[in-house]
Amino acid sequence: MKLETKQKIKKIFKMIWIKKHIVLNFIVIAVGLIFVILALYAIIALPFKWN
């Protein structure tokens, strides 16, 4: 009984760990995209504002 519950807990933790990795990757990609968009906006829009 105790071993089964321990294995179940381990499985749940593994699932959370795998999903956490996916979520972290998604956040990193999203932040990267935002920075790229901001950089492109700065490159394209700022010269027009200064002229």
CSV table of N, CA and C in Angstrom, one decimal:
chain,number,residue,atom,x,y,z
A,1,MET,N,0.8,-1.2,0.0
A,1,MET,CA,0.0,0.0,0.0
A,1,MET,C,0.9,1.3,0.0
A,2,LYS,N,1.8,1.3,0.9
A,2,LYS,CA,2.7,2.5,1.0
A,2,LYS,C,3.5,2.7,-0.2
A,3,LEU,N,4.1,1.6,-0.7
A,3,LEU,CA,4.9,1.6,-2.0
A,3,LEU,C,4.1,2.1,-3.1
A,4,GLU,N,2.8,1.7,-3.2
A,4,GLU,CA,2.0,2.1,-4.3
A,4,GLU,C,1.7,3.6,-4.3
A,5,THR,N,1.4,4.1,-3.1
A,5,THR,CA,1.1,5.5,-2.9
A,5,THR,C,2.4,6.3,-3.3
A,6,LYS,N,3.5,5.8,-2.8
A,6,LYS,CA,4.8,6.5,-3.2
A,6,LYS,C,5.0,6.6,-4.7
A,7,GLN,N,4.7,5.5,-5.4
A,7,GLN,CA,4.9,5.5,-6.8
A,7,GLN,C,3.9,6.4,-7.5
A,8,LYS,N,2.7,6.4,-7.0
A,8,LYS,CA,1.7,7.4,-7.5
A,8,LYS,C,2.1,8.8,-7.4
A,9,ILE,N,2.6,9.1,-6.2
A,9,ILE,CA,3.1,10.5,-5.9
A,9,ILE,C,4.3,10.8,-6.9
A,10,LYS,N,5.2,9.8,-7.0
A,10,LYS,CA,6.3,10.0,-8.0
A,10,LYS,C,5.8,10.3,-9.4
A,11,LYS,N,4.8,9.5,-9.8
A,11,LYS,CA,4.3,9.7,-11.2
A,11,LYS,C,3.7,11.1,-11.3
A,12,ILE,N,2.9,11.5,-10.3
A,12,ILE,CA,2.3,12.9,-10.3
A,12,ILE,C,3.4,13.9,-10.4
A,13,PHE,N,4.4,13.8,-9.6
A,13,PHE,CA,5.5,14.8,-9.6
A,13,PHE,C,6.2,14.8,-11.0
A,14,LYS,N,6.4,13.6,-11.6
A,14,LYS,CA,7.0,13.5,-12.9
A,14,LYS,C,6.2,14.3,-13.9
A,15,MET,N,4.9,14.1,-13.9
A,15,MET,CA,3.9,14.7,-14.8
A,15,MET,C,4.1,16.3,-14.6
A,16,ILE,N,4.0,16.7,-13.3
A,16,ILE,CA,4.1,18.2,-13.0
A,16,ILE,C,5.5,18.7,-13.6
A,17,TRP,N,6.6,17.9,-13.3
A,17,TRP,CA,7.9,18.3,-13.8
A,17,TRP,C,7.9,18.5,-15.3
A,18,ILE,N,7.4,17.5,-16.0
A,18,ILE,CA,7.4,17.5,-17.5
A,18,ILE,C,6.6,18.7,-17.9
A,19,LYS,N,5.4,18.9,-17.3
A,19,LYS,CA,4.5,20.0,-17.7
A,19,LYS,C,5.2,21.4,-17.4
A,20,LYS,N,5.9,21.4,-16.2
A,20,LYS,CA,6.6,22.6,-15.8
A,20,LYS,C,7.6,23.0,-16.9
A,21,HIS,N,8.3,22.0,-17.4
A,21,HIS,CA,9.3,22.2,-18.5
A,21,HIS,C,8.6,22.9,-19.7
A,22,ILE,N,7.5,22.3,-20.1
A,22,ILE,CA,6.7,22.8,-21.2
A,22,ILE,C,6.3,24.3,-21.0
A,23,VAL,N,5.8,24.5,-19.8
A,23,VAL,CA,5.3,25.9,-19.4
A,23,VAL,C,6.5,26.8,-19.5
A,24,LEU,N,7.6,26.4,-18.9
A,24,LEU,CA,8.8,27.3,-18.9
A,24,LEU,C,9.3,27.6,-20.3
A,25,ASN,N,9.3,26.6,-21.1
A,25,ASN,CA,9.7,26.8,-22.5
A,25,ASN,C,8.8,27.7,-23.2
A,26,PHE,N,7.5,27.6,-23.0
A,26,PHE,CA,6.5,28.5,-23.6
A,26,PHE,C,6.7,29.9,-23.1
A,27,ILE,N,7.0,30.1,-21.8
A,27,ILE,CA,7.2,31.5,-21.3
A,27,ILE,C,8.4,32.1,-21.9
A,28,VAL,N,9.5,31.3,-22.0
A,28,VAL,CA,10.8,31.7,-22.6
A,28,VAL,C,10.5,32.2,-24.0
A,29,ILE,N,9.8,31.3,-24.8
A,29,ILE,CA,9.6,31.6,-26.2
A,29,ILE,C,8.7,32.9,-26.3
A,30,ALA,N,7.7,33.0,-25.5
A,30,ALA,CA,6.8,34.2,-25.5
A,30,ALA,C,7.6,35.4,-25.2
A,31,VAL,N,8.4,35.4,-24.2
A,31,VAL,CA,9.2,36.6,-23.8
A,31,VAL,C,10.2,36.9,-24.9
A,32,GLY,N,10.8,35.9,-25.5
A,32,GLY,CA,11.7,36.1,-26.7
A,32,GLY,C,11.0,36.8,-27.8
A,33,LEU,N,9.8,36.3,-28.1
A,33,LEU,CA,9.0,36.9,-29.2
A,33,LEU,C,8.7,38.4,-28.9
A,34,ILE,N,8.3,38.7,-27.7
A,34,ILE,CA,7.9,40.0,-27.3
A,34,ILE,C,9.2,40.9,-27.5
A,35,PHE,N,10.4,40.5,-27.1
A,35,PHE,CA,11.6,41.3,-27.2
A,35,PHE,C,11.9,41.5,-28.7
A,36,VAL,N,11.7,40.5,-29.5
A,36,VAL,CA,12.0,40.6,-31.0
A,36,VAL,C,11.0,41.6,-31.6
A,37,ILE,N,9.7,41.6,-31.2
A,37,ILE,CA,8.8,42.5,-31.7
A,37,ILE,C,9.1,43.9,-31.3
A,38,LEU,N,9.5,44.1,-30.0
A,38,LEU,CA,9.8,45.4,-29.5
A,38,LEU,C,11.1,45.9,-30.2
A,39,ALA,N,12.1,45.1,-30.5
A,39,ALA,CA,13.3,45.5,-31.2
A,39,ALA,C,13.0,45.9,-32.6
A,40,LEU,N,12.1,45.1,-33.3
A,40,LEU,CA,11.8,45.5,-34.6
A,40,LEU,C,11.0,46.8,-34.7
A,41,TYR,N,10.1,47.0,-33.7
A,41,TYR,CA,9.3,48.2,-33.6
A,41,TYR,C,10.3,49.4,-33.4
A,42,ALA,N,11.3,49.2,-32.5
A,42,ALA,CA,12.2,50.3,-32.2
A,42,ALA,C,13.0,50.6,-33.5
A,43,ILE,N,13.5,49.6,-34.2
A,43,ILE,CA,14.3,49.8,-35.4
A,43,ILE,C,13.5,50.5,-36.5
A,44,ILE,N,12.2,50.1,-36.7
A,44,ILE,CA,11.4,50.6,-37.7
A,44,ILE,C,10.8,52.0,-37.4
A,45,ALA,N,10.3,52.2,-36.1
A,45,ALA,CA,9.5,53.3,-35.8
A,45,ALA,C,10.3,54.5,-35.3
A,46,LEU,N,11.4,54.2,-34.6
A,46,LEU,CA,12.1,55.3,-34.0
A,46,LEU,C,12.8,56.3,-35.0
A,47,PRO,N,13.4,55.8,-36.1
A,47,PRO,CA,13.9,56.7,-37.1
A,47,PRO,C,12.9,57.7,-37.7
A,48,PHE,N,11.6,57.2,-37.9
A,48,PHE,CA,10.6,58.0,-38.4
A,48,PHE,C,10.2,59.1,-37.4
A,49,LYS,N,10.2,58.7,-36.1
A,49,LYS,CA,9.9,59.7,-35.1
A,49,LYS,C,10.9,60.8,-35.0
A,50,TRP,N,12.2,60.5,-35.2
A,50,TRP,CA,13.3,61.4,-35.1
A,50,TRP,C,13.3,62.4,-36.3
A,51,ASN,N,12.9,61.9,-37.5
A,51,ASN,CA,13.1,62.7,-38.7
A,51,ASN,C,12.0,63.8,-38.8
